[in-house]
Short mmCIF file of N, CA and C in Angstrom, two decimals:
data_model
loop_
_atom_site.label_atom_id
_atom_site.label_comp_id
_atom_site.label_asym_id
_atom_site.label_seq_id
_atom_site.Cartn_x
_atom_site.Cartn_y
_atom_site.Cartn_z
N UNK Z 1241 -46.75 -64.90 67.94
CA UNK Z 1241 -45.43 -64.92 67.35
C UNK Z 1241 -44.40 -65.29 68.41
N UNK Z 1242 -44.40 -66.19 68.96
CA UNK Z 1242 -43.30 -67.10 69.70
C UNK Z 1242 -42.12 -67.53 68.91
N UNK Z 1243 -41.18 -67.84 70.20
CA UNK Z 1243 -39.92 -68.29 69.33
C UNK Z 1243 -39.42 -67.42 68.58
N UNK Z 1244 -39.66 -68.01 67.37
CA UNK Z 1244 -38.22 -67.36 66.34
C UNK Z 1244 -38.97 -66.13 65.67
N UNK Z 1245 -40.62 -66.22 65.25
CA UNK Z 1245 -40.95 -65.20 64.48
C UNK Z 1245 -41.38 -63.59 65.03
N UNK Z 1246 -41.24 -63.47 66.27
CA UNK Z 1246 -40.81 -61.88 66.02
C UNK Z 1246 -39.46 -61.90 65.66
N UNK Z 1247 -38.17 -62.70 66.01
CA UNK Z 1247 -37.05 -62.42 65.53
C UNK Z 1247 -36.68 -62.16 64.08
N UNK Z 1248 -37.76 -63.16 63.22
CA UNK Z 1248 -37.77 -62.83 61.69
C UNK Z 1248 -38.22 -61.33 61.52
N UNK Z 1249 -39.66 -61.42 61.97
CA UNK Z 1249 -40.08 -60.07 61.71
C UNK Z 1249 -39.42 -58.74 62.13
N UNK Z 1250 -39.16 -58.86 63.45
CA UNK Z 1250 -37.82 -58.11 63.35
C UNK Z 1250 -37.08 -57.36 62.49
N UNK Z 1251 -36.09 -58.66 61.82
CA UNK Z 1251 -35.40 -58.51 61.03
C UNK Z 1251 -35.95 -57.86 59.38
N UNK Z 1252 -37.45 -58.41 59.44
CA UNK Z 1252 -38.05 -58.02 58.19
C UNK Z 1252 -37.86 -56.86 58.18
N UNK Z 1253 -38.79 -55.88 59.24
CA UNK Z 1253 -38.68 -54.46 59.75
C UNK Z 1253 -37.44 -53.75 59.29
N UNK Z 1254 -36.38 -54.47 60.07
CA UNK Z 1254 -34.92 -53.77 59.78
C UNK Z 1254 -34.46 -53.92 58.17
N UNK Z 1255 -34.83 -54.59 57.44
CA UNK Z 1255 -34.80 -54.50 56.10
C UNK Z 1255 -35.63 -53.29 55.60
N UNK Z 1256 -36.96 -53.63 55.50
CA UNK Z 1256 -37.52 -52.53 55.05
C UNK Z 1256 -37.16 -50.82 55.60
N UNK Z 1257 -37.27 -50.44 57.27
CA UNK Z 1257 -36.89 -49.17 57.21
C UNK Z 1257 -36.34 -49.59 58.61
N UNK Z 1258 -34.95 -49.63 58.60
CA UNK Z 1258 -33.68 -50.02 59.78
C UNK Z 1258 -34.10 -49.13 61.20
N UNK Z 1259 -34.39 -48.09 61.05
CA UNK Z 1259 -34.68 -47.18 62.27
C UNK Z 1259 -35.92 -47.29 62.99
N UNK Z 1260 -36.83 -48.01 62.23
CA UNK Z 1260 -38.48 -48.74 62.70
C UNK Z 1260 -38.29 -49.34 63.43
N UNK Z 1261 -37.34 -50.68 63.02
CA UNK Z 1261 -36.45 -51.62 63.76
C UNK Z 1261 -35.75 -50.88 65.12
N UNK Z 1262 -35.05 -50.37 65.44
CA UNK Z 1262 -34.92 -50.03 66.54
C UNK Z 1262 -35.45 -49.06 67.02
N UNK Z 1263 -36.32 -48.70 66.81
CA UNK Z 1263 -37.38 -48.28 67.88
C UNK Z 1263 -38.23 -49.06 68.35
N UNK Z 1264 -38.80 -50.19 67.68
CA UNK Z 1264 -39.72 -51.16 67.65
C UNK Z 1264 -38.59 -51.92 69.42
N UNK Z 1265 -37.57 -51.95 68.96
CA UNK Z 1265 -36.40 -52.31 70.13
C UNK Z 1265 -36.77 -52.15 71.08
N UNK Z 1266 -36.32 -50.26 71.38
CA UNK Z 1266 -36.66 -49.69 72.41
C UNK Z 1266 -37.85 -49.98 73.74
N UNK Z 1267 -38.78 -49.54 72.57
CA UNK Z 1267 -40.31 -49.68 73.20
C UNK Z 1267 -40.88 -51.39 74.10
N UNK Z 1268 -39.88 -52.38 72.79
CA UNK Z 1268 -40.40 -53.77 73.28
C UNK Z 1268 -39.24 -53.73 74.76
N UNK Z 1269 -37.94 -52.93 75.04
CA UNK Z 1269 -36.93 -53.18 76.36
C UNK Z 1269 -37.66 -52.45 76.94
N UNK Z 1270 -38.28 -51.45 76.79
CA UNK Z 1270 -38.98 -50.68 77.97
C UNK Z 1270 -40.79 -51.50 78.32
N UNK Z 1271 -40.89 -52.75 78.00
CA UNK Z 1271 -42.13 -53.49 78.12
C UNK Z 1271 -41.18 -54.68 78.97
N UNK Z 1272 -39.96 -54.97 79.20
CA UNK Z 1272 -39.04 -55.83 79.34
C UNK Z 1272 -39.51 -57.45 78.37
N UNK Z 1273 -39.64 -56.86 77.24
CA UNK Z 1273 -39.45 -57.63 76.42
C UNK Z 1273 -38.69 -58.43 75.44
N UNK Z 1274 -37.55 -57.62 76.31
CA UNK Z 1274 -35.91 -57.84 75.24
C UNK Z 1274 -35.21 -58.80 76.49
N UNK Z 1275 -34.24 -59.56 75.59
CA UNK Z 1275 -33.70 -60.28 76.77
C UNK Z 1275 -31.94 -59.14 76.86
N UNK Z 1276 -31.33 -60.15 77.70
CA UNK Z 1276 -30.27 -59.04 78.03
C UNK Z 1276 -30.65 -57.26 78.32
N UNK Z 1277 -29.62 -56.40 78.54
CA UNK Z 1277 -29.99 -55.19 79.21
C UNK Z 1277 -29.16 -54.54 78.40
N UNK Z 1278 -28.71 -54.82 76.80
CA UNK Z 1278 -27.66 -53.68 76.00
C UNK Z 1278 -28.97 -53.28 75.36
N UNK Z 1279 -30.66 -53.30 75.16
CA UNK Z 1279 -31.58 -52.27 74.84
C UNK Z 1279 -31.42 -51.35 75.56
N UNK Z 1280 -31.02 -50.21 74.89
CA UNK Z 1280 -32.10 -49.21 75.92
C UNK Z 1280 -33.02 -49.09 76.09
N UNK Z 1281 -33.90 -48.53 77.29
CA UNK Z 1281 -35.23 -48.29 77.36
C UNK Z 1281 -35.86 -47.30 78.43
N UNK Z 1282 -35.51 -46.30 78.32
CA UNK Z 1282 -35.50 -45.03 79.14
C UNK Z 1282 -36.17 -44.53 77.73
N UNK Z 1283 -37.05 -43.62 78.43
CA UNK Z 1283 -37.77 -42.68 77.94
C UNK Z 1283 -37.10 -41.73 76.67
N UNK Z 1284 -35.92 -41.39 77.18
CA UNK Z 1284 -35.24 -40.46 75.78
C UNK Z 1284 -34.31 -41.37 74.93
N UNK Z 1285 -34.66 -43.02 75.27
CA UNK Z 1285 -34.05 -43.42 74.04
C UNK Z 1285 -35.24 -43.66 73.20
N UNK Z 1286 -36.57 -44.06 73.83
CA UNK Z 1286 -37.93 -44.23 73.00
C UNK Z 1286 -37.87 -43.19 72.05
N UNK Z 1287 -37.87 -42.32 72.51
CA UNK Z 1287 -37.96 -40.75 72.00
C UNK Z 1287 -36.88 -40.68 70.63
N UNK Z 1288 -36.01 -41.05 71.18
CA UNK Z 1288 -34.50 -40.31 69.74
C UNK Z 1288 -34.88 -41.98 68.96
N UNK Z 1289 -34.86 -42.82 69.79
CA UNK Z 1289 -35.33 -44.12 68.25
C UNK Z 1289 -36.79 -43.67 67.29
N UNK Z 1290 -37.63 -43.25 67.84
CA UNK Z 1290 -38.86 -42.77 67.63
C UNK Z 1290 -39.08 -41.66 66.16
N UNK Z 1291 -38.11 -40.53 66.93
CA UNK Z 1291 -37.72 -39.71 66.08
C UNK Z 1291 -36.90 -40.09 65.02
N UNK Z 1292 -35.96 -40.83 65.12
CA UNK Z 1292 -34.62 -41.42 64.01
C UNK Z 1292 -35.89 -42.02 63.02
N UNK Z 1293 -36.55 -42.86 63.23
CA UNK Z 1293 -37.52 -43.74 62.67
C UNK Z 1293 -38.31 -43.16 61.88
N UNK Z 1294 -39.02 -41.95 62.13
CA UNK Z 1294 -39.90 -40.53 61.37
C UNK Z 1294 -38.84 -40.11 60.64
N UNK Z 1295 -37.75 -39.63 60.91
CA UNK Z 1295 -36.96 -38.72 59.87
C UNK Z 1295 -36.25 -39.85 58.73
N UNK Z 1296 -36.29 -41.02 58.79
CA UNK Z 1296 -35.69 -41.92 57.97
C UNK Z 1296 -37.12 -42.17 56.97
N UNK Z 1297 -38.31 -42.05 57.60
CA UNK Z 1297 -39.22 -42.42 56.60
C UNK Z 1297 -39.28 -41.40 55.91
N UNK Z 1298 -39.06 -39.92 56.00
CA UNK Z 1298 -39.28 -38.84 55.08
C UNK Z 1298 -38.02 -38.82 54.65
N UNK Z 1299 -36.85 -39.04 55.10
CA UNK Z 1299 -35.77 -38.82 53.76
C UNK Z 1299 -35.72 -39.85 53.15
N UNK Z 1300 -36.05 -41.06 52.97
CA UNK Z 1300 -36.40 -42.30 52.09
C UNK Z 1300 -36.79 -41.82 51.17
N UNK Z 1301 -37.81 -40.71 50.76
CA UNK Z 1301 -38.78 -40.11 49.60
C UNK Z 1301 -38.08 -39.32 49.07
N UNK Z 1302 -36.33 -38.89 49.38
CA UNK Z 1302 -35.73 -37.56 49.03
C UNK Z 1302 -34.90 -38.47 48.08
N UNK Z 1303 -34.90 -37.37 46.64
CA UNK Z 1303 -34.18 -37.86 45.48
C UNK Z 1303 -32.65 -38.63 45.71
N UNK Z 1304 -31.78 -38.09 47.23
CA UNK Z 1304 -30.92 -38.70 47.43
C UNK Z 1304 -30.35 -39.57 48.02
N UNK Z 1305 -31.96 -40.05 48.93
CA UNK Z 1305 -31.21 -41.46 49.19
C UNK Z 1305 -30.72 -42.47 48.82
N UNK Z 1306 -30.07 -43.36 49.58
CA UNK Z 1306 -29.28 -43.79 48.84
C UNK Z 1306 -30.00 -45.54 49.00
N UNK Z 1307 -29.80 -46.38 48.00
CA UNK Z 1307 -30.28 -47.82 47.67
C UNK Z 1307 -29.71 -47.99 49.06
N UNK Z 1308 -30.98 -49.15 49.43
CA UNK Z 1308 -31.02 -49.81 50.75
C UNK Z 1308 -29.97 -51.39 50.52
N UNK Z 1309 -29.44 -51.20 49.22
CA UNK Z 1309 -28.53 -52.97 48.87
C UNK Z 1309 -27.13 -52.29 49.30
N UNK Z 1310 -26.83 -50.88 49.03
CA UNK Z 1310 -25.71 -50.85 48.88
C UNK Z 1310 -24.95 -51.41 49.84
N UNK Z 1311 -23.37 -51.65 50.55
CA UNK Z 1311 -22.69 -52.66 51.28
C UNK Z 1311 -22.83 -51.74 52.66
N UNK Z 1312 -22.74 -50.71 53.36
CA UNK Z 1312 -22.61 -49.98 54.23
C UNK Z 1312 -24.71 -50.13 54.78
N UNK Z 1313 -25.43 -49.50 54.36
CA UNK Z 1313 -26.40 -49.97 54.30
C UNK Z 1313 -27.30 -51.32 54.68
N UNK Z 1314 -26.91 -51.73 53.54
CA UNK Z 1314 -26.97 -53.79 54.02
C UNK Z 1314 -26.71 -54.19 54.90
N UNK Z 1315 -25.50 -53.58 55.30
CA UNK Z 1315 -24.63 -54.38 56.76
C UNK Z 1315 -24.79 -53.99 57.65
N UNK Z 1316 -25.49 -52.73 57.71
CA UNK Z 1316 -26.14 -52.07 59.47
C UNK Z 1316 -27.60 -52.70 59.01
N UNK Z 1317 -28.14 -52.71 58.02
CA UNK Z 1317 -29.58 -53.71 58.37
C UNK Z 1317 -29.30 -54.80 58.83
N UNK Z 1318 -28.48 -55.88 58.38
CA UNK Z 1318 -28.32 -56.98 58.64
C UNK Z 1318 -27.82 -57.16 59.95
N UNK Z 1319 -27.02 -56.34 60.60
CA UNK Z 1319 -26.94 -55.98 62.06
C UNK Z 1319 -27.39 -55.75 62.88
N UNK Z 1320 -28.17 -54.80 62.36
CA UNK Z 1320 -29.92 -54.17 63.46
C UNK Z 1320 -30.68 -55.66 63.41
N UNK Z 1321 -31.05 -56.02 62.78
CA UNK Z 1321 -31.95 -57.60 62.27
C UNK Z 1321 -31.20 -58.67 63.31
N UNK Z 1322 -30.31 -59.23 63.32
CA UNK Z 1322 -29.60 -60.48 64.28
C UNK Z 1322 -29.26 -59.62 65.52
N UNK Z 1323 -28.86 -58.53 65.76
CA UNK Z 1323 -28.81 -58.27 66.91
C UNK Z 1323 -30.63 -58.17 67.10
N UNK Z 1324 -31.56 -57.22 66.80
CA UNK Z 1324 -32.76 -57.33 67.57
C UNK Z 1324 -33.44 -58.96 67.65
N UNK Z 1325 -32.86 -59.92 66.34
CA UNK Z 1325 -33.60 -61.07 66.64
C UNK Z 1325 -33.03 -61.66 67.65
N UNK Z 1326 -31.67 -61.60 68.14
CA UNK Z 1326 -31.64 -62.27 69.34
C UNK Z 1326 -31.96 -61.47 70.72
N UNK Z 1327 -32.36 -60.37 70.39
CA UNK Z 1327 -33.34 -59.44 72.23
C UNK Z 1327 -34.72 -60.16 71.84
N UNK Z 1328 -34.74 -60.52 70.85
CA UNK Z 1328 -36.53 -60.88 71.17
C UNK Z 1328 -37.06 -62.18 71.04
N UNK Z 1329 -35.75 -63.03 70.59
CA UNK Z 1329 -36.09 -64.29 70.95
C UNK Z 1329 -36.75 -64.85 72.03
N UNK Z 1330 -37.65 -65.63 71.94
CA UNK Z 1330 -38.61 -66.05 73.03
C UNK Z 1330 -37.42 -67.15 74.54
N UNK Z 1331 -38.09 -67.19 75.65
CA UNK Z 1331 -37.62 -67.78 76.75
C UNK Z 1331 -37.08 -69.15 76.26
N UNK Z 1332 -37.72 -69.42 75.36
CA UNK Z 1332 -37.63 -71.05 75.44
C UNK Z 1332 -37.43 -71.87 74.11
N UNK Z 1333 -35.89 -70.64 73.42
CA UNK Z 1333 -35.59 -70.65 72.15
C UNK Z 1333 -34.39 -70.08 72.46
N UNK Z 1334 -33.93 -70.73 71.08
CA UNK Z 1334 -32.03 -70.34 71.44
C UNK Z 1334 -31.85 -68.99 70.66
N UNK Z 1335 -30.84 -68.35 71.45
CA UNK Z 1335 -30.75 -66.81 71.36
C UNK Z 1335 -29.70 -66.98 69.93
N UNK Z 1336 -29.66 -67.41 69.50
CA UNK Z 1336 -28.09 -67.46 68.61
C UNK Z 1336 -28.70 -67.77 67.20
N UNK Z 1337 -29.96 -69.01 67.38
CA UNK Z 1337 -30.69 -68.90 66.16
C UNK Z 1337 -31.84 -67.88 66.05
N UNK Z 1338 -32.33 -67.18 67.16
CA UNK Z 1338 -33.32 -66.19 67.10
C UNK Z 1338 -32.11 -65.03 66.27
N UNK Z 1339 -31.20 -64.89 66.14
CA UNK Z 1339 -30.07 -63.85 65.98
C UNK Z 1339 -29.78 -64.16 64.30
N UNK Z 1340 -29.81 -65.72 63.51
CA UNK Z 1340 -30.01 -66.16 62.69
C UNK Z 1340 -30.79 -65.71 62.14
N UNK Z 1341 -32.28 -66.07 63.01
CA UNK Z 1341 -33.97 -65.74 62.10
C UNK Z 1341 -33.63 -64.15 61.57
N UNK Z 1342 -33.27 -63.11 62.97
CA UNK Z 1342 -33.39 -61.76 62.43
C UNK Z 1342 -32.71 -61.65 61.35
N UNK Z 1343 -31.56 -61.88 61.13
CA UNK Z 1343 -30.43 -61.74 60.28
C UNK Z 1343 -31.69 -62.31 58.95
N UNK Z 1344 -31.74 -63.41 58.58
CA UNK Z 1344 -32.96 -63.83 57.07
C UNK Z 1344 -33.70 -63.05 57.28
N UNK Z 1345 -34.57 -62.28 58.28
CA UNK Z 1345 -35.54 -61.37 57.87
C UNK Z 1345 -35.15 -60.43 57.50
N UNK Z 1346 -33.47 -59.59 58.33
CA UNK Z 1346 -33.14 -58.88 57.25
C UNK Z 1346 -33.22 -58.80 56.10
N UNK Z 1347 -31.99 -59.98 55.00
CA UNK Z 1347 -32.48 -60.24 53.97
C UNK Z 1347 -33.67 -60.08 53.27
N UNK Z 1348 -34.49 -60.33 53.61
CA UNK Z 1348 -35.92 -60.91 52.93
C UNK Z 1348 -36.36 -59.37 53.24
N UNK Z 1349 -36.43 -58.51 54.27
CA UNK Z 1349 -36.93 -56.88 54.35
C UNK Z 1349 -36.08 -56.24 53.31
N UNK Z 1350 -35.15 -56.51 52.76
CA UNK Z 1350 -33.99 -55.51 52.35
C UNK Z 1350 -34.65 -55.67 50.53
N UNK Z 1351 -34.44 -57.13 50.05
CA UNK Z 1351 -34.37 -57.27 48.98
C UNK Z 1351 -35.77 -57.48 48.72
N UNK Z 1352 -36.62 -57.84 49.51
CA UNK Z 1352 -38.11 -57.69 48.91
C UNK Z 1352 -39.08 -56.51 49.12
N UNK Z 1353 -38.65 -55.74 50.09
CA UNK Z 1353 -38.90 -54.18 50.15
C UNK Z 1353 -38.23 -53.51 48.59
N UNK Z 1354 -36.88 -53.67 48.68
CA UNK Z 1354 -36.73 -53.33 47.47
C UNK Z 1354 -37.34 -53.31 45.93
N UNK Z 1355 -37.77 -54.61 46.02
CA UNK Z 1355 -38.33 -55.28 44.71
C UNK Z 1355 -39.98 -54.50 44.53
N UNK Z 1356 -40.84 -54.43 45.86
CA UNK Z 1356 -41.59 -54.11 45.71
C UNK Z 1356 -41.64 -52.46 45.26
N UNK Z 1357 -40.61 -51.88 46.05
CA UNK Z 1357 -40.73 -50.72 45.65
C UNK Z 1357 -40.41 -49.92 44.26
N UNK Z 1358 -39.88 -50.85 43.24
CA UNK Z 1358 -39.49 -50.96 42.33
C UNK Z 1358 -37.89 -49.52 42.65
N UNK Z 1359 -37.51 -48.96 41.42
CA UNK Z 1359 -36.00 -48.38 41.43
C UNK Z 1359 -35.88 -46.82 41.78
N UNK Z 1360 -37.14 -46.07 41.39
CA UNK Z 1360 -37.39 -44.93 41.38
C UNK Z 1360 -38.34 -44.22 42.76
N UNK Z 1361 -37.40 -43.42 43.72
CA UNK Z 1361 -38.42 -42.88 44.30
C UNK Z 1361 -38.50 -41.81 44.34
N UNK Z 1362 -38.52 -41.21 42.91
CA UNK Z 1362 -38.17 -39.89 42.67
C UNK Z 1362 -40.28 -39.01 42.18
N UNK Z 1363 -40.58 -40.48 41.55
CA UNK Z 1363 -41.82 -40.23 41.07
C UNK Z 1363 -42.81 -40.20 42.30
N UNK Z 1364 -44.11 -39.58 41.79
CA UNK Z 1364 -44.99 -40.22 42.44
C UNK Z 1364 -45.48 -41.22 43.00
N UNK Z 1365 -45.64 -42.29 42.08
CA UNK Z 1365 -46.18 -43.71 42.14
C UNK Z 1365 -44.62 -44.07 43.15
N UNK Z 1366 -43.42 -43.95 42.74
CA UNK Z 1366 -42.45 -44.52 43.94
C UNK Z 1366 -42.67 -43.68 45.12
N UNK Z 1367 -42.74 -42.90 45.44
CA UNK Z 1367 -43.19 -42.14 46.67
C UNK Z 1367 -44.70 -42.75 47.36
N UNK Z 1368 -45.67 -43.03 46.66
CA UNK Z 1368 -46.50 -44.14 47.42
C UNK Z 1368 -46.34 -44.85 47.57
N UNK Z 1369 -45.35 -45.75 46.87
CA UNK Z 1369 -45.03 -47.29 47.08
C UNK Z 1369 -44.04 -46.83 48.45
N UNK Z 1370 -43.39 -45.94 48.19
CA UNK Z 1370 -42.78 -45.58 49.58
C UNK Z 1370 -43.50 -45.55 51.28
N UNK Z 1371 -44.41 -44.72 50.64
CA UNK Z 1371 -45.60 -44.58 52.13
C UNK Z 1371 -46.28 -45.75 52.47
N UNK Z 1372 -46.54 -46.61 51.56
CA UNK Z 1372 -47.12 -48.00 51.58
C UNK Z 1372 -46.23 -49.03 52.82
N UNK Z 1373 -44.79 -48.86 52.34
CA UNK Z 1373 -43.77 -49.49 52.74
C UNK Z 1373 -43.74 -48.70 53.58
N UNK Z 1374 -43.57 -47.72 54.71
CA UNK Z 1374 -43.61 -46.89 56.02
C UNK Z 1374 -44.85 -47.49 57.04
N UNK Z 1375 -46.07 -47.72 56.36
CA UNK Z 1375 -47.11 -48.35 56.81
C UNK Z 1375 -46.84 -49.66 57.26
N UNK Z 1376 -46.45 -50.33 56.51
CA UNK Z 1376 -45.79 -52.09 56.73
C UNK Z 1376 -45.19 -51.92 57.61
N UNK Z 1377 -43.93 -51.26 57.78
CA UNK Z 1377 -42.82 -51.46 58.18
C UNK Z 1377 -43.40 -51.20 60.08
N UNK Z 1378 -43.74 -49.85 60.11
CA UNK Z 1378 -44.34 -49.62 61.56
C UNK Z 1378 -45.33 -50.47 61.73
N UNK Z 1379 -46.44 -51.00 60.85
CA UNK Z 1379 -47.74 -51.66 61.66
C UNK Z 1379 -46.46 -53.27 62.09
N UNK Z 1380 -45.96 -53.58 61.42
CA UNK Z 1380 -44.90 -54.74 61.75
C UNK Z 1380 -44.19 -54.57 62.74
N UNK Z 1381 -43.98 -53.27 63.06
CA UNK Z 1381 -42.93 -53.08 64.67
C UNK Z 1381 -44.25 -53.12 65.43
N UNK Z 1382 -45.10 -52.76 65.43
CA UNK Z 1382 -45.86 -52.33 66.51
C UNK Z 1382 -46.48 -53.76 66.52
N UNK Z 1383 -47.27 -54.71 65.81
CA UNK Z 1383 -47.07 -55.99 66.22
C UNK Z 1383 -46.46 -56.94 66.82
N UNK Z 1384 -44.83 -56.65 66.23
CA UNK Z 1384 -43.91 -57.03 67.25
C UNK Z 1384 -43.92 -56.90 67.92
N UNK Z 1385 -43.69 -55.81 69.04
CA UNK Z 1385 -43.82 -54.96 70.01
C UNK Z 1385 -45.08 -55.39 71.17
N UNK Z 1386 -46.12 -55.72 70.53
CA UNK Z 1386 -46.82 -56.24 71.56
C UNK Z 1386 -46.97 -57.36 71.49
N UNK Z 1387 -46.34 -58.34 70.65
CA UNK Z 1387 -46.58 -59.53 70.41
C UNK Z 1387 -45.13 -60.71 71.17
N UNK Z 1388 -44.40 -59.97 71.60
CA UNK Z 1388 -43.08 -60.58 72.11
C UNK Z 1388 -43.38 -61.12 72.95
N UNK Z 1389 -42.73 -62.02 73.81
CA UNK Z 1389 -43.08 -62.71 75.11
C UNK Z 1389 -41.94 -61.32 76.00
N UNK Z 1390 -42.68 -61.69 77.09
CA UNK Z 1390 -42.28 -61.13 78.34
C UNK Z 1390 -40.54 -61.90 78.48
N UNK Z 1391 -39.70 -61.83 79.17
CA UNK Z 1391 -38.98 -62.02 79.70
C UNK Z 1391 -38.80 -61.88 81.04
N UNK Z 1392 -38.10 -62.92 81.51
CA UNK Z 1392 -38.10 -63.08 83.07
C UNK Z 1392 -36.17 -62.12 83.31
N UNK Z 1393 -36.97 -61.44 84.22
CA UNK Z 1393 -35.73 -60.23 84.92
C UNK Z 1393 -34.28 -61.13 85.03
N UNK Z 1394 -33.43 -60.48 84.37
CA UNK Z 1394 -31.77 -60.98 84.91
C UNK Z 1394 -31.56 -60.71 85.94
#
Protein backbone atom coordinates (compact mmCIF):
# COMPACT_ATOMS: atom_id res chain seq x y z
CA UNK A 1 0.00 0.00 0.00
CA UNK A 2 2.24 2.83 -1.34
CA UNK A 3 1.42 6.23 -2.19
CA UNK A 4 -1.99 7.20 -1.77
CA UNK A 5 -3.62 3.87 -0.41
CA UNK A 6 -2.84 3.78 3.17
CA UNK A 7 -3.98 7.42 2.95
CA UNK A 8 -7.43 6.10 1.61
CA UNK A 9 -7.48 3.43 4.02
CA UNK A 10 -6.77 5.61 6.55
CA UNK A 11 -9.42 7.60 5.91
CA UNK A 12 -11.68 4.45 5.44
CA UNK A 13 -10.77 3.56 9.16
CA UNK A 14 -11.66 7.11 10.26
CA UNK A 15 -15.07 6.68 8.73
CA UNK A 16 -15.89 3.54 10.10
CA UNK A 17 -14.63 4.02 13.91
CA UNK A 18 -12.68 7.73 14.03
CA UNK A 19 -10.65 6.75 17.23
CA UNK A 20 -9.13 3.38 15.38
CA UNK A 21 -7.96 6.00 13.07
CA UNK A 22 -5.94 7.74 15.41
CA UNK A 23 -4.49 5.32 17.13
CA UNK A 24 -3.65 3.45 14.02
CA UNK A 25 -1.73 7.30 13.85
CA UNK A 26 -0.02 7.04 16.87
CA UNK A 27 1.50 3.65 16.65
CA UNK A 28 2.40 4.20 12.70
CA UNK A 29 4.51 8.04 14.36
CA UNK A 30 5.99 5.95 16.91
CA UNK A 31 7.34 3.35 13.87
CA UNK A 32 8.33 6.93 12.23
CA UNK A 33 5.99 6.29 9.79
CA UNK A 34 4.16 9.55 9.71
CA UNK A 35 5.65 12.35 7.96
CA UNK A 36 5.89 15.73 9.83
CA UNK A 37 6.19 15.60 13.85
CA UNK A 38 2.34 17.05 14.85
CA UNK A 39 1.76 12.82 15.51
CA UNK A 40 2.29 12.02 18.65
CA UNK A 41 4.14 9.10 19.51
CA UNK A 42 5.24 8.65 23.04
CA UNK A 43 4.10 5.87 24.78
CA UNK A 44 1.06 7.59 26.72
CA UNK A 45 -0.26 8.89 23.60
CA UNK A 46 -0.28 5.06 22.14
CA UNK A 47 -1.93 4.32 25.28
CA UNK A 48 -4.90 7.20 25.59
CA UNK A 49 -5.40 6.72 21.47
CA UNK A 50 -5.52 2.98 22.23
CA UNK A 51 -7.85 3.32 24.97
CA UNK A 52 -10.14 6.23 23.20
CA UNK A 53 -10.36 3.54 20.32
CA UNK A 54 -11.74 0.49 22.86
CA UNK A 55 -14.15 2.79 24.61
CA UNK A 56 -15.60 4.18 21.23
CA UNK A 57 -16.08 0.59 20.03
CA UNK A 58 -18.24 -0.30 23.14
CA UNK A 59 -20.23 2.86 23.26
CA UNK A 60 -21.00 2.50 19.45
CA UNK A 61 -23.34 -0.60 20.73
CA UNK A 62 -25.03 1.86 23.42
CA UNK A 63 -28.69 2.78 22.49
CA UNK A 64 -27.34 6.43 22.50
CA UNK A 65 -25.04 6.89 20.19
CA UNK A 66 -25.31 9.07 18.08
CA UNK A 67 -25.42 8.51 13.80
CA UNK A 68 -21.92 8.65 12.49
CA UNK A 69 -23.61 11.23 9.29
CA UNK A 70 -24.60 13.64 11.67
CA UNK A 71 -22.58 17.29 10.80
CA UNK A 72 -20.31 17.48 14.07
CA UNK A 73 -19.45 13.81 13.67
CA UNK A 74 -18.83 13.80 9.84
CA UNK A 75 -16.59 16.65 10.16
CA UNK A 76 -14.14 15.31 12.84
CA UNK A 77 -14.14 12.04 10.61
CA UNK A 78 -13.49 13.82 7.65
CA UNK A 79 -10.70 15.62 9.55
CA UNK A 80 -9.11 12.69 11.28
CA UNK A 81 -9.13 11.04 7.46
CA UNK A 82 -7.13 14.13 5.39
CA UNK A 83 -5.21 15.03 8.22
CA UNK A 84 -3.95 11.16 8.83
CA UNK A 85 -3.92 10.75 4.91
CA UNK A 86 -1.50 13.33 4.58
CA UNK A 87 1.06 11.76 7.78
CA UNK A 88 0.99 8.70 5.78
CA UNK A 89 1.37 9.62 2.48
CA UNK A 90 4.25 7.82 0.97
CA UNK A 91 7.94 9.72 0.24
CA UNK A 92 7.34 9.98 -3.22
CA UNK A 93 3.69 11.31 -3.34
CA UNK A 94 2.20 14.59 -2.79
CA UNK A 95 1.16 15.28 0.75
CA UNK A 96 -1.90 17.47 -0.20
CA UNK A 97 -3.41 14.72 -2.45
CA UNK A 98 -2.50 11.91 0.09
CA UNK A 99 -4.73 14.50 2.46
CA UNK A 100 -7.43 14.33 -0.51
CA UNK A 101 -7.25 10.32 -0.68
CA UNK A 102 -7.85 10.32 3.31
CA UNK A 103 -10.53 12.80 3.18
CA UNK A 104 -12.65 10.10 0.14
CA UNK A 105 -11.84 7.35 2.41
CA UNK A 106 -13.44 9.18 4.95
CA UNK A 107 -16.45 9.44 2.96
CA UNK A 108 -16.59 6.02 1.69
CA UNK A 109 -15.82 4.66 5.80
CA UNK A 110 -18.63 6.95 7.00
CA UNK A 111 -21.42 6.25 4.50
CA UNK A 112 -20.62 2.67 3.65
CA UNK A 113 -19.97 1.58 7.23
CA UNK A 114 -23.16 3.07 7.69
CA UNK A 115 -25.08 1.33 5.00
CA UNK A 116 -23.67 -1.84 5.99
CA UNK A 117 -24.59 -1.55 9.35
CA UNK A 118 -27.98 -0.90 8.51
CA UNK A 119 -30.08 1.92 11.20
CA UNK A 120 -30.52 0.03 14.36
CA UNK A 121 -27.93 -0.77 16.89
CA UNK A 122 -30.13 -1.28 19.44
CA UNK A 123 -30.84 -5.07 18.34
CA UNK A 124 -28.86 -7.90 18.29
CA UNK A 125 -28.21 -8.56 14.72
CA UNK A 126 -27.11 -4.49 14.76
CA UNK A 127 -24.81 -5.09 17.60
CA UNK A 128 -23.00 -7.86 15.46
CA UNK A 129 -23.01 -6.00 12.50
CA UNK A 130 -21.43 -3.64 14.98
CA UNK A 131 -18.59 -6.07 16.20
CA UNK A 132 -18.12 -7.11 12.60
CA UNK A 133 -17.41 -3.42 11.80
CA UNK A 134 -14.82 -3.08 15.08
CA UNK A 135 -13.04 -6.11 13.45
CA UNK A 136 -12.65 -4.26 9.96
CA UNK A 137 -12.01 -1.21 11.24
CA UNK A 138 -8.82 -2.37 13.61
CA UNK A 139 -7.61 -5.33 11.27
CA UNK A 140 -7.50 -2.08 8.64
CA UNK A 141 -5.45 0.10 11.13
CA UNK A 142 -3.22 -2.53 11.93
CA UNK A 143 -2.52 -3.19 8.19
CA UNK A 144 -1.98 0.23 7.78
CA UNK A 145 0.23 0.48 10.41
CA UNK A 146 2.59 -1.95 9.19
CA UNK A 147 2.09 -1.42 5.77
CA UNK A 148 3.20 2.45 5.54
CA UNK A 149 6.51 3.33 4.16
CA UNK A 150 9.11 4.43 6.51
CA UNK A 151 9.90 8.02 6.33
CA UNK A 152 13.16 9.65 6.17
CA UNK A 153 13.87 11.84 9.62
CA UNK A 154 13.18 15.80 9.34
Amino acid sequence: MQGYGTAFGLGLVAGMRSMSACAALTWAAADGRTRGAFIPAGAGARALATTAALAEMAGDKMPFAPDRRIPPSFSIRLAIGAAGGWALTGRHAHPGYGALAGLAGAVSGTLLGRAARGPDSRTAPGRARGLVEDLAAAGLAAAIVVSAERQRPI
